Amino acid sequence: MEMSDLRSLPSVDQLLQAEPISHWIEQFGRPLVVDALREALASARSAVQSGRPLAPRVSLLENAHQRLEAWLTPTLRPVINASGVVLHTNLGRAPLSRAALDAVQQAAAGYCTLEYELVRGSRGSRSAHAEALLIRLTGAQAALVVNNNAAAVLLALTALARRKRVIVSRTQLVEIGGGFRVPEVMAQSGARLVEVGATNRVHLSDYQNALAEPAALILHAHSSNFRIIGFTSEPALNEIAALAHQAGILFVDDLGSGALRDTARYGLAHEPTVQESLAAGSDLVCFSGDKLLGGPQAGILVGQADLIARIKKHPLARAVRADKLCLAALSATLVHYLKDEAEREIPIWRFIAQTPQQLGERAARWAAELGQGEVIEGRSTVGGGSLPEETLPTRLLALPARQPNAVLARLRRADPPVIAYIENDRVLLDPRTVLPEQETALLEALRAALAG
Ligand SMILES: *Cc1c(COP(=O)(O)O)cnc(C)c1O
């Protein structure tokens, strides 16, 4: 019985003669179709061997087709972010401005002057592109762009402090998420971590005591995604920098988010800016391109010319260098700051700047179009390891649902998927992070999800 069932399974060659196959080959290419048929046959064979009845030929083909679809459906897909988290690391952090998108497209579609100097007609430097803009914006002597900020910190410590002591406060030994832990990055760089202070408090004298033995630098790391409250204290940045300089060593600041504009304008806590860190005496400042800068994933180092030159020469710099798409997007994003049009042009600043009233109008419009739901008060968050606990007042569309989890799951299956959240058994959507051009698709997904 089993054997005869196995023998009656068609061969790949027989299946290739089936009616829809020539069409599939056109659509998916022959090698992939053959693979799918083989795998469908193998699974039918093992089903028969485990005692299940032989599936009809159409279901074999169906199985193969599902495999083809599954293999080719991209896993990296655009989504509608209705979570209200502006810099959502899991959803790709900062959407790019129109100009940054155009710059990426142009750099990607053809050849470009990535490392080519047009006037002399000879080899140029890829680091030239964003660096002049960064220097002008921050007032630093020099700049370097690498793949991300984790790489920037690793590179700086490796180039400047390998086998040497690096002093860091216990208040700053943070895990940022995604496996970035300050102590582990330091260990990886070969620098020797010297912890000072306590978890909640560090004094200038703690740093001073650690300087009794020679060190390469004092590292300051932004505590990013957490906040110590209660009995706390830390010396001001300029005091630590001055102490480092008295001892003849460097002061390096890992700013994390690296805002170029003041977040306090929007009722948020003040996030230290790159310019402030440099003014306080940092010799080197590291920050991300895709956090509060609102650009592509990048790690940016700005600071003293001799330090940047040393870092550039380190072999690791080559391994973590930025690519042309990153440099194109970053340069275009920086231009928005230079032209003082960041709030208008850079999506994350536009999102942050929206007023509760504007957000309420959008949410009300959605409720009206759906014929259900109500507008309630809520809070959006900045995210991206910046401004922990800081929220922005928003207005949410609240949808009552008997099974809110089922509605969320249906929204995630929409095309494009919609990311919403639940509070008090209601499905909540924050207009702040929904791009205006996504609203039609959002409403369509909501209608379908609510209809069940
Ligand atoms: C986010 C962050 C990093 C890592 O930056 P990526 O660009 O995500 O690699 C490093 N340090 C601090 C303080 C951060 O906030």
Short mmCIF file of C-alpha atoms and ligand atoms in Angstrom, two decimals:
data_model
loop_
_atom_site.label_atom_id
_atom_site.label_comp_id
_atom_site.label_asym_id
_atom_site.label_seq_id
_atom_site.Cartn_x
_atom_site.Cartn_y
_atom_site.Cartn_z
CA MET A 1 0.00 0.00 0.00
CA GLU A 2 2.62 2.50 1.07
CA MET A 3 5.06 1.50 -1.63
CA SER A 4 2.43 1.67 -4.37
CA ASP A 5 1.46 5.12 -3.12
CA LEU A 6 5.06 6.20 -3.31
CA ARG A 7 5.39 4.72 -6.78
CA SER A 8 2.36 6.61 -7.98
CA LEU A 9 3.94 9.94 -7.05
CA PRO A 10 4.82 11.79 -10.25
CA SER A 11 8.43 12.65 -11.10
CA VAL A 12 9.74 16.21 -11.36
CA ASP A 13 9.85 15.77 -15.12
CA GLN A 14 6.23 14.72 -15.22
CA LEU A 15 5.24 17.67 -13.10
CA LEU A 16 7.16 20.00 -15.40
CA GLN A 17 4.72 19.00 -18.16
CA ALA A 18 1.73 20.17 -16.10
CA GLU A 19 -0.40 22.95 -17.47
CA PRO A 20 0.58 26.00 -15.38
CA ILE A 21 4.31 25.31 -15.35
CA SER A 22 5.39 27.15 -18.49
CA HIS A 23 3.72 30.23 -17.06
CA TRP A 24 5.50 29.74 -13.73
CA ILE A 25 8.84 29.39 -15.47
CA GLU A 26 8.28 32.72 -17.14
CA GLN A 27 7.35 34.28 -13.82
CA PHE A 28 9.89 32.70 -11.46
CA GLY A 29 12.65 31.24 -13.65
CA ARG A 30 13.19 27.55 -14.33
CA PRO A 31 15.73 26.65 -11.59
CA LEU A 32 13.48 27.94 -8.82
CA VAL A 33 10.41 26.17 -10.24
CA VAL A 34 12.34 22.90 -10.36
CA ASP A 35 13.46 23.41 -6.74
CA ALA A 36 9.90 24.08 -5.64
CA LEU A 37 8.60 20.96 -7.40
CA ARG A 38 11.37 18.86 -5.83
CA GLU A 39 10.60 20.13 -2.37
CA ALA A 40 6.85 19.67 -2.83
CA LEU A 41 7.50 16.08 -3.96
CA ALA A 42 9.82 15.42 -1.05
CA SER A 43 7.24 16.61 1.42
CA ALA A 44 4.54 14.49 -0.25
CA ARG A 45 6.89 11.50 -0.05
CA SER A 46 7.52 11.95 3.64
CA ALA A 47 3.78 12.45 4.23
CA VAL A 48 3.07 9.10 2.56
CA GLN A 49 5.87 7.44 4.52
CA SER A 50 4.38 8.68 7.76
CA GLY A 51 1.09 7.06 6.81
CA ARG A 52 -0.91 9.95 5.41
CA PRO A 53 -2.88 9.37 2.17
CA LEU A 54 -1.38 10.38 -1.14
CA ALA A 55 -2.24 13.97 -2.03
CA PRO A 56 -3.73 14.63 -5.48
CA ARG A 57 -1.51 16.13 -8.14
CA VAL A 58 -3.17 19.55 -7.98
CA SER A 59 -2.32 19.90 -4.32
CA LEU A 60 1.29 19.00 -5.12
CA LEU A 61 1.35 21.87 -7.58
CA GLU A 62 -0.36 24.14 -5.11
CA ASN A 63 2.25 23.26 -2.54
CA ALA A 64 5.04 24.08 -5.00
CA HIS A 65 3.41 27.39 -5.86
CA GLN A 66 3.14 28.37 -2.21
CA ARG A 67 6.84 27.68 -1.84
CA LEU A 68 7.65 29.92 -4.81
CA GLU A 69 5.54 32.75 -3.42
CA ALA A 70 7.06 32.38 0.03
CA TRP A 71 10.63 32.39 -1.29
CA LEU A 72 10.13 35.51 -3.33
CA THR A 73 8.00 37.62 -1.03
CA PRO A 74 10.39 40.21 0.40
CA THR A 75 10.78 40.06 4.14
CA LEU A 76 11.94 43.67 4.27
CA ARG A 77 8.68 45.46 3.58
CA PRO A 78 7.40 48.98 4.06
CA VAL A 79 4.96 49.31 6.95
CA ILE A 80 2.65 52.01 8.25
CA ASN A 81 3.90 53.03 11.68
CA ALA A 82 0.87 54.00 13.76
CA SER A 83 2.73 53.29 17.02
CA GLY A 84 3.61 56.91 17.67
CA VAL A 85 7.25 55.96 18.27
CA VAL A 86 9.07 58.43 16.02
CA LEU A 87 12.46 56.67 15.94
CA HIS A 88 11.33 53.05 16.09
CA THR A 89 14.51 50.99 15.79
CA ASN A 90 12.57 47.85 14.82
CA LEU A 91 10.80 49.79 12.08
CA GLY A 92 13.94 51.28 10.59
CA ARG A 93 14.33 54.51 12.61
CA ALA A 94 14.23 57.70 10.51
CA PRO A 95 12.35 57.96 7.20
CA LEU A 96 14.39 60.04 4.75
CA SER A 97 13.52 63.44 3.30
CA ARG A 98 12.50 63.83 -0.33
CA ALA A 99 15.89 65.34 -1.18
CA ALA A 100 17.74 62.49 0.58
CA LEU A 101 15.69 59.93 -1.35
CA ASP A 102 16.47 61.66 -4.64
CA ALA A 103 20.16 61.76 -3.76
CA VAL A 104 20.16 58.02 -2.96
CA GLN A 105 18.40 57.22 -6.20
CA GLN A 106 20.86 59.24 -8.26
CA ALA A 107 23.90 57.79 -6.55
CA ALA A 108 22.51 54.27 -6.82
CA ALA A 109 21.27 54.32 -10.40
CA GLY A 110 24.59 55.14 -12.03
CA TYR A 111 28.20 55.99 -11.35
CA CYS A 112 29.13 58.86 -9.07
CA THR A 113 32.11 60.81 -7.74
CA LEU A 114 32.35 58.60 -4.65
CA GLU A 115 36.15 58.65 -4.71
CA TYR A 116 36.82 60.81 -7.71
CA GLU A 117 38.07 64.37 -7.87
CA LEU A 118 36.59 66.01 -10.95
CA VAL A 119 38.88 69.06 -11.18
CA ARG A 120 42.10 67.05 -11.14
CA GLY A 121 40.54 64.05 -12.79
CA SER A 122 42.10 61.75 -10.23
CA ARG A 123 41.32 59.69 -7.22
CA GLY A 124 39.42 61.57 -4.52
CA SER A 125 38.30 60.79 -1.01
CA ARG A 126 34.94 59.30 -0.12
CA SER A 127 35.14 61.09 3.17
CA ALA A 128 35.04 64.48 1.44
CA HIS A 129 31.29 64.42 0.81
CA ALA A 130 29.55 64.74 4.14
CA GLU A 131 32.55 66.07 6.05
CA ALA A 132 32.59 69.64 4.85
CA LEU A 133 28.90 69.89 5.74
CA LEU A 134 29.49 68.39 9.19
CA ILE A 135 32.35 70.78 9.86
CA ARG A 136 30.26 73.78 8.86
CA LEU A 137 27.29 72.63 10.95
CA THR A 138 29.10 71.68 14.14
CA GLY A 139 32.17 73.90 14.08
CA ALA A 140 34.42 70.83 14.49
CA GLN A 141 37.85 70.79 12.84
CA ALA A 142 37.23 67.49 11.06
CA ALA A 143 34.69 64.73 10.60
CA LEU A 144 34.41 61.11 9.52
CA VAL A 145 31.38 59.03 8.58
CA VAL A 146 31.24 55.27 9.18
CA ASN A 147 28.60 52.57 9.04
CA ASN A 148 26.84 53.24 12.36
CA ASN A 149 27.53 54.75 15.75
CA ALA A 150 28.42 51.42 17.34
CA ALA A 151 31.19 51.20 14.73
CA ALA A 152 32.18 54.83 15.35
CA VAL A 153 32.71 54.19 19.06
CA LEU A 154 34.51 50.90 18.47
CA LEU A 155 36.74 52.52 15.90
CA ALA A 156 37.55 55.55 18.05
CA LEU A 157 38.46 53.40 21.06
CA THR A 158 40.47 50.97 18.97
CA ALA A 159 42.43 53.72 17.22
CA LEU A 160 42.98 55.90 20.29
CA ALA A 161 43.02 53.62 23.32
CA ARG A 162 44.01 50.07 22.42
CA ARG A 163 45.77 48.42 25.39
CA LYS A 164 45.40 51.65 27.32
CA ARG A 165 43.15 52.64 30.19
CA VAL A 166 39.84 54.30 29.42
CA ILE A 167 37.98 55.91 32.29
CA VAL A 168 34.21 55.70 32.27
CA SER A 169 31.57 56.34 34.88
CA ARG A 170 29.45 53.48 36.22
CA THR A 171 26.41 55.68 35.59
CA GLN A 172 27.11 55.26 31.88
CA LEU A 173 27.85 51.56 31.48
CA VAL A 174 24.68 51.11 29.48
CA GLU A 175 23.24 48.56 27.12
CA ILE A 176 21.68 50.50 24.27
CA GLY A 177 19.84 47.51 22.81
CA GLY A 178 20.67 45.32 19.87
CA GLY A 179 23.71 44.10 21.79
CA PHE A 180 25.51 47.41 22.16
CA ARG A 181 26.90 47.48 25.68
CA VAL A 182 29.47 50.13 26.48
CA PRO A 183 31.69 47.76 28.54
CA GLU A 184 31.63 45.07 25.86
CA VAL A 185 32.44 47.48 23.05
CA MET A 186 35.38 48.70 25.10
CA ALA A 187 36.58 45.16 25.67
CA GLN A 188 36.32 44.48 21.93
CA SER A 189 38.41 47.56 21.15
CA GLY A 190 41.22 46.30 23.35
CA ALA A 191 40.91 49.31 25.65
CA ARG A 192 41.07 48.65 29.38
CA LEU A 193 37.95 49.75 31.15
CA VAL A 194 38.43 51.70 34.36
CA GLU A 195 35.07 52.15 36.07
CA VAL A 196 34.61 55.09 38.39
CA GLY A 197 31.79 56.27 40.63
CA ALA A 198 28.67 54.37 41.61
CA THR A 199 25.58 53.39 39.62
CA ASN A 200 23.71 56.53 40.60
CA ARG A 201 26.46 59.03 41.35
CA VAL A 202 29.86 59.97 40.08
CA HIS A 203 31.99 62.87 41.26
CA LEU A 204 34.81 64.77 39.65
CA SER A 205 37.08 63.39 42.38
CA ASP A 206 36.28 59.83 41.18
CA TYR A 207 37.67 60.72 37.77
CA GLN A 208 40.60 62.52 39.41
CA ASN A 209 41.53 59.47 41.50
CA ALA A 210 41.49 57.23 38.44
CA LEU A 211 43.91 59.60 36.74
CA ALA A 212 46.61 58.69 39.26
CA GLU A 213 47.68 56.10 36.69
CA PRO A 214 48.13 56.99 33.00
CA ALA A 215 45.08 56.66 30.75
CA ALA A 216 44.36 57.29 27.08
CA LEU A 217 41.07 59.03 27.52
CA ILE A 218 37.91 59.64 29.49
CA LEU A 219 34.82 58.35 27.73
CA HIS A 220 31.44 59.87 28.33
CA ALA A 221 28.49 57.85 27.06
CA HIS A 222 24.97 59.16 26.79
CA SER A 223 22.72 57.01 28.95
CA SER A 224 20.34 56.88 25.98
CA ASN A 225 17.43 54.68 26.83
CA PHE A 226 17.28 54.93 30.59
CA ARG A 227 17.25 57.56 33.26
CA ILE A 228 18.50 57.43 36.79
CA ILE A 229 16.22 59.30 39.12
CA GLY A 230 16.45 60.14 42.80
CA PHE A 231 19.81 60.50 44.52
CA THR A 232 21.99 61.14 41.50
CA SER A 233 24.77 63.40 40.33
CA GLU A 234 27.27 63.70 37.54
CA PRO A 235 29.79 66.48 36.93
CA ALA A 236 29.09 68.76 33.97
CA LEU A 237 30.66 67.77 30.68
CA ASN A 238 32.98 70.80 30.63
CA GLU A 239 34.33 69.91 34.09
CA ILE A 240 35.20 66.37 33.03
CA ALA A 241 36.69 67.62 29.77
CA ALA A 242 38.81 70.19 31.64
CA LEU A 243 40.04 67.50 34.02
CA ALA A 244 41.02 65.24 31.12
CA HIS A 245 42.91 68.08 29.46
CA GLN A 246 44.74 68.99 32.68
CA ALA A 247 45.92 65.39 32.80
CA GLY A 248 46.97 65.65 29.16
CA ILE A 249 44.51 63.03 27.93
CA LEU A 250 41.53 63.04 25.57
CA PHE A 251 37.86 63.47 26.29
CA VAL A 252 35.52 61.49 24.01
CA ASP A 253 31.73 61.85 24.10
CA ASP A 254 29.44 59.14 22.72
CA LEU A 255 26.36 61.27 22.32
CA GLY A 256 24.17 58.52 20.88
CA SER A 257 21.39 60.45 19.24
CA GLY A 258 23.39 63.52 18.44
CA ALA A 259 20.78 66.19 17.96
CA LEU A 260 21.74 69.20 15.88
CA ARG A 261 18.68 71.17 17.00
CA ASP A 262 17.18 71.82 20.39
CA THR A 263 14.49 69.30 21.32
CA ALA A 264 13.26 71.67 24.05
CA ARG A 265 11.51 73.71 21.34
CA TYR A 266 8.93 70.95 21.20
CA GLY A 267 8.31 70.66 24.92
CA LEU A 268 10.76 67.76 25.25
CA ALA A 269 13.68 67.59 27.63
CA HIS A 270 16.79 69.19 26.21
CA GLU A 271 18.85 66.57 24.40
CA PRO A 272 22.53 67.61 24.43
CA THR A 273 23.52 68.77 20.96
CA VAL A 274 26.73 67.99 19.09
CA GLN A 275 27.66 71.67 19.11
CA GLU A 276 27.26 71.84 22.90
CA SER A 277 29.43 68.78 23.43
CA LEU A 278 32.20 70.29 21.32
CA ALA A 279 31.83 73.63 23.09
CA ALA A 280 32.13 71.84 26.45
CA GLY A 281 35.54 70.61 25.36
CA SER A 282 34.99 67.17 23.81
CA ASP A 283 37.94 66.26 21.61
CA LEU A 284 35.81 63.78 19.75
CA VAL A 285 32.04 63.33 19.55
CA CYS A 286 30.33 60.20 18.15
CA PHE A 287 26.67 60.04 17.14
CA SER A 288 24.18 58.23 14.91
CA GLY A 289 22.92 59.33 11.50
CA ASP A 290 19.46 57.83 11.87
CA LYS A 291 18.39 58.99 15.30
CA LEU A 292 17.57 62.65 15.96
CA LEU A 293 19.58 63.65 12.90
CA GLY A 294 16.83 62.09 10.79
CA GLY A 295 19.10 60.67 8.10
CA PRO A 296 20.36 57.25 7.01
CA GLN A 297 22.07 54.69 9.23
CA ALA A 298 25.53 56.11 9.85
CA GLY A 299 28.04 56.71 12.58
CA ILE A 300 29.49 60.20 12.66
CA LEU A 301 32.71 61.27 14.35
CA VAL A 302 33.51 64.96 14.67
CA GLY A 303 36.36 66.60 16.51
CA GLN A 304 40.02 67.50 16.41
CA ALA A 305 41.72 67.19 13.06
CA ASP A 306 44.68 65.14 14.33
CA LEU A 307 42.41 62.62 16.03
CA ILE A 308 40.18 62.19 13.01
CA ALA A 309 43.31 61.74 10.87
CA ARG A 310 44.59 59.00 13.20
CA ILE A 311 41.21 57.28 13.20
CA LYS A 312 40.92 57.43 9.41
CA LYS A 313 44.27 55.70 9.05
CA HIS A 314 43.33 52.76 11.26
CA PRO A 315 42.63 49.54 9.29
CA LEU A 316 39.30 49.15 11.07
CA ALA A 317 38.14 52.41 9.45
CA ARG A 318 38.17 50.66 6.08
CA ALA A 319 36.09 47.80 7.46
CA VAL A 320 33.35 50.07 8.75
CA ARG A 321 33.34 52.72 6.03
CA ALA A 322 30.09 54.26 4.81
CA ASP A 323 28.77 53.36 1.35
CA LYS A 324 27.73 55.76 -1.40
CA LEU A 325 24.00 55.48 -0.64
CA CYS A 326 24.59 56.43 2.99
CA LEU A 327 26.84 59.35 2.04
CA ALA A 328 24.36 60.62 -0.53
CA ALA A 329 21.45 60.50 1.91
CA LEU A 330 23.46 61.93 4.79
CA SER A 331 24.78 64.87 2.75
CA ALA A 332 21.28 65.75 1.54
CA THR A 333 19.97 65.54 5.11
CA LEU A 334 22.74 67.77 6.45
CA VAL A 335 21.96 70.37 3.79
CA HIS A 336 18.49 70.75 5.32
CA TYR A 337 20.11 71.80 8.59
CA LEU A 338 22.44 74.23 6.85
CA LYS A 339 19.52 75.80 5.02
CA ASP A 340 17.54 75.97 8.27
CA GLU A 341 14.72 73.94 6.75
CA ALA A 342 15.09 70.81 8.90
CA GLU A 343 11.67 71.08 10.51
CA ARG A 344 9.96 71.40 7.15
CA GLU A 345 11.96 68.84 5.17
CA ILE A 346 13.14 66.13 7.54
CA PRO A 347 10.30 63.71 8.32
CA ILE A 348 11.16 63.06 11.96
CA TRP A 349 11.20 66.77 12.77
CA ARG A 350 7.92 67.24 10.93
CA PHE A 351 6.47 64.39 13.02
CA ILE A 352 7.83 65.81 16.26
CA ALA A 353 6.59 69.31 15.43
CA GLN A 354 2.95 68.31 14.85
CA THR A 355 0.64 69.89 17.42
CA PRO A 356 -2.01 67.96 19.35
CA GLN A 357 -4.59 69.99 17.49
CA GLN A 358 -3.28 68.98 14.06
CA LEU A 359 -3.06 65.38 15.22
CA GLY A 360 -6.59 65.54 16.61
CA GLU A 361 -7.89 66.75 13.28
CA ARG A 362 -6.26 63.84 11.49
CA ALA A 363 -7.56 61.29 13.99
CA ALA A 364 -11.05 62.80 13.78
CA ARG A 365 -10.97 62.59 10.00
CA TRP A 366 -10.04 58.89 10.23
CA ALA A 367 -12.88 58.25 12.69
CA ALA A 368 -15.33 60.02 10.39
CA GLU A 369 -14.20 58.04 7.35
CA LEU A 370 -14.46 54.76 9.25
CA GLY A 371 -17.75 55.69 10.86
CA GLN A 372 -16.38 54.51 14.19
CA GLY A 373 -13.83 55.11 16.87
CA GLU A 374 -13.16 58.17 18.95
CA VAL A 375 -10.33 60.62 19.38
CA ILE A 376 -8.59 60.43 22.74
CA GLU A 377 -5.57 62.06 24.35
CA GLY A 378 -2.34 60.11 24.43
CA ARG A 379 1.44 60.34 24.31
CA SER A 380 3.87 59.71 21.46
CA THR A 381 7.48 58.80 22.21
CA VAL A 382 10.67 59.82 20.47
CA GLY A 383 12.47 56.47 20.82
CA GLY A 384 15.72 55.50 19.17
CA GLY A 385 17.61 55.55 22.44
CA SER A 386 17.05 59.25 22.84
CA LEU A 387 15.10 61.16 25.44
CA PRO A 388 14.09 58.26 27.70
CA GLU A 389 10.67 58.69 29.29
CA GLU A 390 10.09 61.82 27.26
CA THR A 391 6.77 61.94 25.49
CA LEU A 392 4.87 64.33 23.29
CA PRO A 393 1.16 65.00 23.80
CA THR A 394 -0.79 63.51 20.92
CA ARG A 395 -4.31 62.56 19.86
CA LEU A 396 -5.09 58.95 19.08
CA LEU A 397 -7.77 57.18 17.16
CA ALA A 398 -9.20 54.64 19.62
CA LEU A 399 -11.15 51.75 18.16
CA PRO A 400 -13.21 49.55 20.41
CA ALA A 401 -12.74 45.89 19.55
CA ARG A 402 -14.04 42.70 21.11
CA GLN A 403 -10.75 41.00 20.28
CA PRO A 404 -8.17 43.76 20.00
CA ASN A 405 -5.33 41.29 19.50
CA ALA A 406 -7.09 39.79 16.50
CA VAL A 407 -7.55 43.25 15.01
CA LEU A 408 -3.84 44.03 15.52
CA ALA A 409 -2.93 40.74 13.84
CA ARG A 410 -5.18 41.50 10.87
CA LEU A 411 -3.63 44.96 10.59
CA ARG A 412 -0.18 43.34 10.46
CA ARG A 413 -1.37 41.12 7.61
CA ALA A 414 -2.55 44.13 5.57
CA ASP A 415 -0.54 45.32 2.59
CA PRO A 416 1.28 47.43 3.63
CA PRO A 417 1.13 46.09 7.19
CA VAL A 418 -0.05 48.52 9.86
CA ILE A 419 1.63 48.62 13.28
CA ALA A 420 -0.80 49.80 15.96
CA TYR A 421 -1.04 49.04 19.69
CA ILE A 422 -3.50 48.17 22.42
CA GLU A 423 -4.33 49.94 25.64
CA ASN A 424 -7.34 49.20 27.87
CA ASP A 425 -8.71 46.74 25.31
CA ARG A 426 -8.82 49.36 22.60
CA VAL A 427 -6.83 49.44 19.40
CA LEU A 428 -4.93 52.73 19.27
CA LEU A 429 -3.42 54.51 16.27
CA ASP A 430 -1.20 57.57 16.55
CA PRO A 431 -1.33 59.84 13.49
CA ARG A 432 2.03 61.40 14.41
CA THR A 433 4.12 58.71 12.71
CA VAL A 434 1.76 57.98 9.82
CA LEU A 435 2.94 59.61 6.60
CA PRO A 436 0.11 61.66 5.01
CA GLU A 437 0.50 59.73 1.75
CA GLN A 438 -0.16 56.48 3.67
CA GLU A 439 -3.55 57.52 4.99
CA THR A 440 -5.63 55.98 2.20
CA ALA A 441 -3.90 52.64 2.60
CA LEU A 442 -4.24 52.89 6.37
CA LEU A 443 -7.99 53.46 6.20
CA GLU A 444 -8.40 50.59 3.78
CA ALA A 445 -6.49 48.28 6.12
CA LEU A 446 -8.55 49.47 9.08
CA ARG A 447 -11.85 48.86 7.30
CA ALA A 448 -10.81 45.34 6.38
CA ALA A 449 -9.42 44.57 9.84
CA LEU A 450 -12.52 45.83 11.63
CA ALA A 451 -14.84 43.95 9.29
CA GLY A 452 -13.04 40.78 10.44
C1 LIG B 1 22.22 54.36 19.73
C2 LIG B 1 23.49 54.50 20.44
C3 LIG B 1 24.65 53.84 19.98
C4 LIG B 1 24.61 52.95 18.78
O1 LIG B 1 24.33 53.69 17.62
P1 LIG B 1 23.94 52.94 16.25
O2 LIG B 1 23.93 54.04 15.25
O3 LIG B 1 22.60 52.34 16.51
O4 LIG B 1 24.98 51.92 15.99
C5 LIG B 1 25.82 54.02 20.66
N1 LIG B 1 25.87 54.79 21.76
C6 LIG B 1 24.79 55.45 22.25
C7 LIG B 1 24.94 56.29 23.47
C8 LIG B 1 23.56 55.32 21.59
O5 LIG B 1 22.48 55.96 22.06
#
